[in-house]
XYZ file of C-alpha atoms in Angstrom:
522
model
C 0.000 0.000 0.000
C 0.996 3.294 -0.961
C 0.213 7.068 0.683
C 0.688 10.466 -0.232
C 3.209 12.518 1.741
C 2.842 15.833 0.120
C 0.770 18.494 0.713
C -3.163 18.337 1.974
C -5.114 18.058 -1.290
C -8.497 18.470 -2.006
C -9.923 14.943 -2.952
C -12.329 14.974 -5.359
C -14.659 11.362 -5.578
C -16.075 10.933 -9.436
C -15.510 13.132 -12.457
C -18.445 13.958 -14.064
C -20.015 18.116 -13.997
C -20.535 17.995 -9.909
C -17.038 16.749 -9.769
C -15.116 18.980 -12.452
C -17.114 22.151 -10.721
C -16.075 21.263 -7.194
C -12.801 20.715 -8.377
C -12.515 24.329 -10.364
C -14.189 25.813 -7.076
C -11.376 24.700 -4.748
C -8.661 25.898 -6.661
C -10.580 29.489 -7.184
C -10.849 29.479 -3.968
C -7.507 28.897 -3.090
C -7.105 25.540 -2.732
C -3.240 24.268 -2.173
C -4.018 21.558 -4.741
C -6.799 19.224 -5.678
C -6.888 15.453 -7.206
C -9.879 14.189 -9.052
C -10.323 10.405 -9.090
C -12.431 9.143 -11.631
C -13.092 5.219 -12.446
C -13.838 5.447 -15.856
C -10.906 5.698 -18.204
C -12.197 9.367 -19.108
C -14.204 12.298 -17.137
C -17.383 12.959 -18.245
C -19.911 10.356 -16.642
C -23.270 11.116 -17.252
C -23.042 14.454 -17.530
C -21.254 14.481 -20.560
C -24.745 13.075 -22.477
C -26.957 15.326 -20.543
C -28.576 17.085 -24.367
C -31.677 19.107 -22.687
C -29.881 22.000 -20.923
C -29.475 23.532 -17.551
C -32.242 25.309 -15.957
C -31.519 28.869 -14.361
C -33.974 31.431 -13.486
C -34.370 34.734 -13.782
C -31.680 35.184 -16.637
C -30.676 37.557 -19.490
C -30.937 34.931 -21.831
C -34.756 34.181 -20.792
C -35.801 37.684 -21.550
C -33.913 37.894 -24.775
C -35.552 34.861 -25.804
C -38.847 35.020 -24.457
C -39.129 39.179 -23.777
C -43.038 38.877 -23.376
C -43.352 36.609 -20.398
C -41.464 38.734 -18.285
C -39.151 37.763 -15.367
C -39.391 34.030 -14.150
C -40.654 33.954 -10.786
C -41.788 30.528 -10.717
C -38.794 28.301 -10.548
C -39.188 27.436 -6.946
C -42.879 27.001 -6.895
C -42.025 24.490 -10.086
C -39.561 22.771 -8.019
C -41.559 21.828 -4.978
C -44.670 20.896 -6.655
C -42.620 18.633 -8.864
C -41.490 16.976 -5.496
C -44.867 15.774 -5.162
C -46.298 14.263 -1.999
C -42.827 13.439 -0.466
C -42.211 16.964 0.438
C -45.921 18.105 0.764
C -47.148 15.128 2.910
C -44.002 16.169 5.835
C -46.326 19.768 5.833
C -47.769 18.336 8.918
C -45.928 14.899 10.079
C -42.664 16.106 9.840
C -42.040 19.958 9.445
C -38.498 19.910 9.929
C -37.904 17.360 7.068
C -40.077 19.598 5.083
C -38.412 22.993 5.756
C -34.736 20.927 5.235
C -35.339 20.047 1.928
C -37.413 23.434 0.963
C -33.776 24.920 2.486
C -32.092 22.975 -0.364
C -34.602 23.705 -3.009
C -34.223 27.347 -2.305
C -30.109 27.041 -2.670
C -31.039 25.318 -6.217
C -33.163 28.190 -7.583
C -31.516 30.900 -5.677
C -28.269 30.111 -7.255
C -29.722 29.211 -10.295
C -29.075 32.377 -12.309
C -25.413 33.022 -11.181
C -25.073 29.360 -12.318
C -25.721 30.313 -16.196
C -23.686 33.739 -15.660
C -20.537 31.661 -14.546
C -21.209 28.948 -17.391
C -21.953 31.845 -19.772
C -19.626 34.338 -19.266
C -16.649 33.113 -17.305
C -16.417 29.675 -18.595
C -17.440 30.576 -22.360
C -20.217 28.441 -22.823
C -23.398 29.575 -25.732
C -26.420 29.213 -23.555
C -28.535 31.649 -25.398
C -31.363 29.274 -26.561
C -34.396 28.943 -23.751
C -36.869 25.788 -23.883
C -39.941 24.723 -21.725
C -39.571 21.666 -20.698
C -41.875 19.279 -18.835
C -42.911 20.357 -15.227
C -41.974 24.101 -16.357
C -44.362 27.084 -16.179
C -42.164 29.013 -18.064
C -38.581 28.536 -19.963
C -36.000 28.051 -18.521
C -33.870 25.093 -19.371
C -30.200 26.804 -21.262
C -28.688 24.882 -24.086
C -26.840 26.355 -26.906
C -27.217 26.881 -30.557
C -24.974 24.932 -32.289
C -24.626 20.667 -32.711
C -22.821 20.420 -29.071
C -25.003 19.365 -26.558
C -24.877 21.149 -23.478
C -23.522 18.681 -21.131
C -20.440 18.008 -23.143
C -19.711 21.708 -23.953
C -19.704 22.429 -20.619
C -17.878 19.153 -19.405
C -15.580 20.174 -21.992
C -14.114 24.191 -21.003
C -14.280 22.820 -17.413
C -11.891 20.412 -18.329
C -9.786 23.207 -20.443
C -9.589 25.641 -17.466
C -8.732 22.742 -14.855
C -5.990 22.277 -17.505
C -4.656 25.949 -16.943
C -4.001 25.227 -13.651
C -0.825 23.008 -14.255
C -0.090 20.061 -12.691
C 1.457 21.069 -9.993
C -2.172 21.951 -8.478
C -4.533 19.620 -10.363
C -4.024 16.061 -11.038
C -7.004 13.601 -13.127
C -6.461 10.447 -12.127
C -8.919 8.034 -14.470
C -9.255 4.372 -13.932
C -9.160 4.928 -10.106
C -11.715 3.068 -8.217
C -12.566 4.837 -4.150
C -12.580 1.444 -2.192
C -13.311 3.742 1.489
C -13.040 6.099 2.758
C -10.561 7.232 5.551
C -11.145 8.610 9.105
C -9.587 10.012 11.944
C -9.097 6.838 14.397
C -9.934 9.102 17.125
C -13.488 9.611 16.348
C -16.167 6.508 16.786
C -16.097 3.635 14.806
C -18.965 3.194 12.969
C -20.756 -0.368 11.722
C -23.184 -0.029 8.816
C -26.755 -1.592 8.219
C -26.238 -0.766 4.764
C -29.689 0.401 4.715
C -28.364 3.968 4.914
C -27.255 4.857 8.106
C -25.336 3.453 11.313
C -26.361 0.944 13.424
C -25.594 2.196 16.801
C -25.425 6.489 17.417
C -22.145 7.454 17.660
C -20.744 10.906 16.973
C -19.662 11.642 13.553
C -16.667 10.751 12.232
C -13.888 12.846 10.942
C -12.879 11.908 7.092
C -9.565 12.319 6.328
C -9.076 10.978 2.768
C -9.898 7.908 0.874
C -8.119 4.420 -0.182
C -8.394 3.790 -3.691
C -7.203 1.553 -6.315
C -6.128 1.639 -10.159
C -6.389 -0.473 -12.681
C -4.024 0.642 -14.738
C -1.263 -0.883 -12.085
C 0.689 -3.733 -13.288
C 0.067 -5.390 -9.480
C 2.048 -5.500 -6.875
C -0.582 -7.106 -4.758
C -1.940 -5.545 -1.598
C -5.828 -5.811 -2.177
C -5.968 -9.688 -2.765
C -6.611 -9.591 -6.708
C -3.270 -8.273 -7.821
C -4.243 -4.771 -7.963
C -1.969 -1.789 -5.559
C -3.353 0.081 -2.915
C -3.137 3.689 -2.897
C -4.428 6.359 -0.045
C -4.592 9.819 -0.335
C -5.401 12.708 2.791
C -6.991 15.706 2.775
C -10.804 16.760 2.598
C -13.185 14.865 0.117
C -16.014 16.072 -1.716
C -17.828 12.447 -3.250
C -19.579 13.081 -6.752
C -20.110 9.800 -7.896
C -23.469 9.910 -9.449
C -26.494 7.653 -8.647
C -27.070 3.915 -9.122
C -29.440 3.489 -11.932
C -26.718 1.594 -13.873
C -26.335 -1.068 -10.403
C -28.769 -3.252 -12.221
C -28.181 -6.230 -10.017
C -26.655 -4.265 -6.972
C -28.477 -1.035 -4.954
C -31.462 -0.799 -7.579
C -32.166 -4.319 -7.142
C -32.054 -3.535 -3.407
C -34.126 -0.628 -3.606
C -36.455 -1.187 -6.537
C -36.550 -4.813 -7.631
C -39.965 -4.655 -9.478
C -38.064 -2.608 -11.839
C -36.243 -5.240 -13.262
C -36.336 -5.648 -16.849
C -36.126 -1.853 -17.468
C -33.767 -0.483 -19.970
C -32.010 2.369 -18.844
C -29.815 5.530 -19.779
C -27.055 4.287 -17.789
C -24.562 2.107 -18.263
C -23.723 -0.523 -16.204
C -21.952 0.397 -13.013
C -21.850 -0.321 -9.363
C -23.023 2.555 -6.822
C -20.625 3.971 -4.110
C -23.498 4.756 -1.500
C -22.440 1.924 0.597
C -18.829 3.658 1.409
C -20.312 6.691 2.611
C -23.097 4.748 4.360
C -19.534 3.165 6.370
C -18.775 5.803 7.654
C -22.049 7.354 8.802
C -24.012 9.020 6.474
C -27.744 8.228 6.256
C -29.185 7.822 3.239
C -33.247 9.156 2.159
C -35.116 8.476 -1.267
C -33.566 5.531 -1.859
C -36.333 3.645 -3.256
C -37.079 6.880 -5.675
C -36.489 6.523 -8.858
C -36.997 8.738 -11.921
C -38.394 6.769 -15.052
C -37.716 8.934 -17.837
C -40.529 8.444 -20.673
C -39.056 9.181 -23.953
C -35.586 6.679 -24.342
C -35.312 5.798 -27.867
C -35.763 2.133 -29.587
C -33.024 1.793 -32.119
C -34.867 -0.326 -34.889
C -31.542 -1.862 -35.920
C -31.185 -3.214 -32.239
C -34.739 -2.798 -30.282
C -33.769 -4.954 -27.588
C -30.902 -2.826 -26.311
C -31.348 -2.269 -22.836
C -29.284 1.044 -22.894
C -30.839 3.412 -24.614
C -30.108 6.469 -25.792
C -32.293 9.077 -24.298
C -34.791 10.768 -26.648
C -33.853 14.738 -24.838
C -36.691 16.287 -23.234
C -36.151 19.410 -25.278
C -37.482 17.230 -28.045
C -41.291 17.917 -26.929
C -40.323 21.301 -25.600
C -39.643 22.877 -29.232
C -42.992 21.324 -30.222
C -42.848 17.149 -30.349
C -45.725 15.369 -30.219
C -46.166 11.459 -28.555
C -48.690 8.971 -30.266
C -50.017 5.950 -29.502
C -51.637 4.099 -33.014
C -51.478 7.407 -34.068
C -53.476 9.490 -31.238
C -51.664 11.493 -28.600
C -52.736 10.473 -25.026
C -50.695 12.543 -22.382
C -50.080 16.577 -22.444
C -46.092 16.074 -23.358
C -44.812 18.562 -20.995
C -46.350 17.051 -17.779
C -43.672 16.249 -15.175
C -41.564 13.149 -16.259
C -43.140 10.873 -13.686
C -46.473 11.561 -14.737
C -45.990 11.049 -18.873
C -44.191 7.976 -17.775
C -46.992 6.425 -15.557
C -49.043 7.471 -18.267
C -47.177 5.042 -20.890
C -46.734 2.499 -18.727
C -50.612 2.051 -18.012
C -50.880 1.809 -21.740
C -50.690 -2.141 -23.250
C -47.463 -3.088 -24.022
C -44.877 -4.064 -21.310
C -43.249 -7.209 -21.850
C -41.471 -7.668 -25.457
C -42.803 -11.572 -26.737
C -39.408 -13.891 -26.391
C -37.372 -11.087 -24.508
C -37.100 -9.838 -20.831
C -36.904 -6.567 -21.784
C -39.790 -4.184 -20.692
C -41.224 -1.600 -23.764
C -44.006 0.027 -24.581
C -44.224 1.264 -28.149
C -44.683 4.778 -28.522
C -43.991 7.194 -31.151
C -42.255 10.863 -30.987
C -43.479 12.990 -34.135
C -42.044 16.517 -34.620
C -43.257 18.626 -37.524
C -40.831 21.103 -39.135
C -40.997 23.781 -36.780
C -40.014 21.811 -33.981
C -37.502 19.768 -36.167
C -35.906 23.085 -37.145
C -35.656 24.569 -33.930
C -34.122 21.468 -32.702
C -31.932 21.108 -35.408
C -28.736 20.779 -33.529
C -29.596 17.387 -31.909
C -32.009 16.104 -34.848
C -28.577 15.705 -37.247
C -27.142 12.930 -34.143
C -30.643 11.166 -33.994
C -31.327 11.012 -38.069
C -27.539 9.820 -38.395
C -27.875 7.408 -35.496
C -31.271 6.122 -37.178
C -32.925 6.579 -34.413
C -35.500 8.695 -36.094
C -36.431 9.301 -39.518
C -37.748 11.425 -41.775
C -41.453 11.015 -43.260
C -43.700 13.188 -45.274
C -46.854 13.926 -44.406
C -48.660 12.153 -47.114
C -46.559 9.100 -46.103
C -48.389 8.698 -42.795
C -51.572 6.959 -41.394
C -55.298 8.841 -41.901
C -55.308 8.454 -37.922
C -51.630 10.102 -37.335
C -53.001 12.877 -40.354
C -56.419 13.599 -38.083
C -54.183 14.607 -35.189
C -51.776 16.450 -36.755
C -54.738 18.473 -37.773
C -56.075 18.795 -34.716
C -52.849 19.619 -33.209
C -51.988 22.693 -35.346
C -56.309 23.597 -34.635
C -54.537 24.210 -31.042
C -51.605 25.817 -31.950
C -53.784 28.203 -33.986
C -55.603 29.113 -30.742
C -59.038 27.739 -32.068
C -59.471 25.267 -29.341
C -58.221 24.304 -26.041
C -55.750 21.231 -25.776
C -57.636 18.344 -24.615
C -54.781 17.538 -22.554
C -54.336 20.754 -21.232
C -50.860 21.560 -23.301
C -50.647 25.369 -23.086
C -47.001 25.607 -24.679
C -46.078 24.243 -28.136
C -42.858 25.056 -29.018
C -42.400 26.116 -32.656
C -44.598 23.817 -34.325
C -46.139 25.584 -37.355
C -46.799 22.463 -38.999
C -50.990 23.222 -40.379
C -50.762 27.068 -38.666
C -51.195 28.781 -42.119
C -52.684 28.205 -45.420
C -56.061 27.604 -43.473
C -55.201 25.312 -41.542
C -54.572 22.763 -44.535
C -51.396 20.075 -44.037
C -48.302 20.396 -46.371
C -49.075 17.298 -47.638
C -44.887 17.241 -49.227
C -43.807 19.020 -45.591
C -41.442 16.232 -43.619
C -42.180 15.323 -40.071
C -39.791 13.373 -38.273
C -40.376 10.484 -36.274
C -39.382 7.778 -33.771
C -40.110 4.917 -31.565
C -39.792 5.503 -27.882
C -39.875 3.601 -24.245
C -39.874 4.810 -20.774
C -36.101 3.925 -19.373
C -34.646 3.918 -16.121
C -32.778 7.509 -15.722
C -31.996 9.129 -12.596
C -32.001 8.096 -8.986
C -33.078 11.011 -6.629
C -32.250 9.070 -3.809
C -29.124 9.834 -2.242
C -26.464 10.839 0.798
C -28.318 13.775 3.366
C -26.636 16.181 2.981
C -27.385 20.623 3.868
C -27.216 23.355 2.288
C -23.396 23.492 2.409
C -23.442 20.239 0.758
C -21.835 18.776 3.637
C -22.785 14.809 4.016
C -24.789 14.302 7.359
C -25.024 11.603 9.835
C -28.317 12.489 10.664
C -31.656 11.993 9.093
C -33.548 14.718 7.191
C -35.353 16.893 9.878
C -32.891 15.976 12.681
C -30.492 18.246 14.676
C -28.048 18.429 11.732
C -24.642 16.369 12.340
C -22.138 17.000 9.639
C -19.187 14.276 9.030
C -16.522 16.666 9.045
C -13.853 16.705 5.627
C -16.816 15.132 3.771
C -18.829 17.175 1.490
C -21.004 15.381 -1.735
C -23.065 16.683 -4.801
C -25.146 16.121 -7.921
C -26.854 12.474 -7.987
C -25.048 10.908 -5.306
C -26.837 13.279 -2.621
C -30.772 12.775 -1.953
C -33.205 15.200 -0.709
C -33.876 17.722 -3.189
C -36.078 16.453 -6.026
C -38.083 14.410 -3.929
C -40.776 12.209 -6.036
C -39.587 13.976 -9.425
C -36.669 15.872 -11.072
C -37.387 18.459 -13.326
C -35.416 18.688 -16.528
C -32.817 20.669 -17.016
C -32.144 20.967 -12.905
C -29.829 17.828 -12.969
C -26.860 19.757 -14.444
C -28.176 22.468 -12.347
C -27.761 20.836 -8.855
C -23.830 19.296 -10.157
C -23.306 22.709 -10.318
C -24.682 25.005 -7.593
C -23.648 22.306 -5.141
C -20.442 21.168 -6.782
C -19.413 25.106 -6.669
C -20.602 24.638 -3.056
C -18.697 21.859 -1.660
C -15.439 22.661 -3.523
C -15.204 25.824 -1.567
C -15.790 24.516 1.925
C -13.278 21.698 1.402
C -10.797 24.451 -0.141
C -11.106 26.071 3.390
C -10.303 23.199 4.951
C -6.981 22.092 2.476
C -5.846 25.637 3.372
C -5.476 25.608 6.871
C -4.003 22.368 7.022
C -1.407 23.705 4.598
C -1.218 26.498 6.923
């Protein structure tokens, strides 16, 4: 086994956007040095994919976008009514619970805006085109105008400014796996349940680094499989994601009737176990967000990770079908268009143990257009395709009709859809269909996505000991953000606030733990 000897570091756990923005926010801070371990052989994780946007609220880029709705009040109210009856049912039976995760809700929004002006303006990123997306009473969800998608381009100058800082005060260290974490053998021991929590009440414990191990060693044993032993010291801020890809690990603890589902994510094991060692209680864990719209590649149907058909897509103006009818208002929260799919026939694919439903994404040329920087990826991928209108069924005709009957303002949406994007598809020439226009099409399935479940953790995204609504116990020199941590979205995320919380909190968290690098250095 090896250990560090130089200088404190900051130790940052997992290297998607929560990671790379804790990182950049100790060493602005002032932070002797930091290292980021990440497991994968590249930074990124999910983050990287994430092609909706990244919600902020009230922003310039709003009112140049959308100047007639005025200033965006609403993101809060959006946010806790989106939590749904985990956060308003604690109104009564547990108020403290209630007002701890409200306290982190109002962090999210509050810092929402300065979010986008530091992606925007100090890290260089376009974020000048606004969406609605589901759950949303007004747009707010950032992405840019070109063919990048959001999460990559601003994975990407993250990465280039954590470069500027030289080696000598940030190290990536990829294919790195955190086997536990490290504490101060003068506070309690602590024995886990591994149902989140300890199992006897002792006094926090003190975290002072982590022991890890790389694959890329050539083995000079030391962890029984021919892999080294490393540790490292200092303060540790965990970003390690969620567990939606722990198929047959902490989702099959947690949620076991949802096997079968395909999922965004690919297969991984979660790390809420070694933070759950050392004290920290877990909440949501049985939460988990079933994204409706991942796409079925027709080349490969029974894939079970999908590629995720981006919210955005119904927020510029898609359309879902079912034989050619839509059923759902498209910009409902995700949990509710999903429960909505999944009540429809379907389930079970004949022969496989997959689990699909067979539903259909149609966007007409407005939408197509103003979605035009993700629709070259899907076309290419063939995971939608193009069709003209006189191609397609007298049923799928009949609602495209009534559709753009909406859209002119001549009737009220039967599913209560009071925001269509740019569709323009039937809006002139009386109403009559292009019959030559090109609508563009594909075959979706609800998919496992995003675990809100996670570490407790405050408002200074420090990692507690202590359940949600207790006398708040902080494990000192651990901090967390982004999936890993639970509390915040309760029974839904919104889109577009994933990115959000990796960054607010990430921010967060790296400059607490910078604090605490520097006066060890001291």
């Amino acid at each position: 086994m090896t250990s560090q000897a130089s200088r404190p570091c900051v130790i940052v756990v997992g290297g998607g956007l929560a990671g790379l923005s804790a990182a950049y926010s100790a060493l602005r801070a002032g932070a002797p040095s930091v290292c980021l371990l990440e497991r994968a052989s590249k930074p990124g994780g999910n983050s990287i994919k994430a092609s909706s946007g990244i919600n902020g609220a009230p922003t310039r880029f709003q009112q140049a976008a959308w100047p007639h709705l005025g200033p965006d009040e609403t993101f809060w109210d959006d946010t806790v009514r989106s939590a749904g009856t985990r956060l308003s049912s604690q109104t009564t039976s547990q108020p403290a619970a209630r007002a701890q995760r409200e306290s982190l809700i109002s962090v999210l929004t509050q810092r929402s805006a300065d979010a986008i002006s530091f992606i925007a303006d100090h890290l260089g990123v376009d974020l000048t085109v606004v969406a609605q997306l589901g759950g949303h009473s007004q747009p707010r969800t950032h992405r840019g105008a070109g063919k990048t998608p959001p999460g990559a381009a601003i994975i990407t100058a993250l990465l280039g400014k954590l470069k500027e800082a030289g080696g000598d005060r940030f190290e990536l260290m990829t294919d790195c796996e955190v086997t536990r974490l490290l504490t101060d053998p003068a506070t309690a021991a602590v024995s886990s349940t591994g149902s989140g929590g300890s199992s006897v009440d002792h006094h926090p414990v003190t975290v002072t680094g982590v022991e890890y191990r790389s694959t890329k060693d050539g083995g000079n044993g030391g962890s029984g499989d021919g892999i080294s032993l490393h540790q490292l010291t200092g303060p540790v801020i965990f970003t390690t994601g969620g567990f939606g890809g722990d198929t047959h690990g902490l989702l099959a603890r947690y949620r076991p009737d949802l096997d079968g589902m395909p999922s965004t994510n690919d297969p991984r094991p979660g790390t809420h176990d070694l933070l759950a060692a050392v004290g920290a209680r877990l909440v949501d864990m049985g939460v988990v967000q079933i994204h409706p719209t991942g796409f079925v590649d027709s080349a490969n149907p029974l894939v079970p990770v999908k590629f995720l058909a981006a919210e955005m897509l119904r927020g510029e103006g898609g359309i879902l079908l079912h034989n050619g009818k839509r059923f759902v208002n498209e910009l409902e929260t995700r949990e509710r268009v999903s429960n909505t799919i999944m009540a429809l026939p379907g389930d079970r694919v004949e022969g496989a143990s997959l689990r699909q439903w067979d539903i259909q994404l149609l966007l007409d040329p407005g939408a197509a257009e103003a979605a035009a920087g993700h629709m070259g990826f899907y076309l290419w991928k063939g995971l939608m395709k193009k069709q003209k209108v006189s191609e397609l069924d007298a049923t799928t005709k009949e609602t495209l009709k009534e559709c753009a009957s909406v859209v002119r303002g001549e009737k009220e949406d039967p599913f209560r859809r009071k925001a269509f994007g740019h569709w323009k598809l039937g809006v002139s020439n009386a109403g009559a269909l292009d019959e030559d226009a090109e609508v563009c099409v594909g075959r979706l399935t609800p998919i496992v996505h995003f675990t809100m479940g996670g570490a407790v953790f405050n408002e200074h995204a420090q990692v507690l000991s202590s359940e949600l609504g207790e006398e708040q116990k902080p494990i000192q020199g651990l901090w967390a953000a982004g999936e890993i941590t639970g509390g915040i979205h309760g029974d839904n995320r919104l889109g577009g606030s994933s990115l959000l919380e990796c960054v607010v909190f990430g921010r967060i968290a790296g400059a607490h733990a910078a604090d605490v690098a520097k006066r060890a250095y001291i």
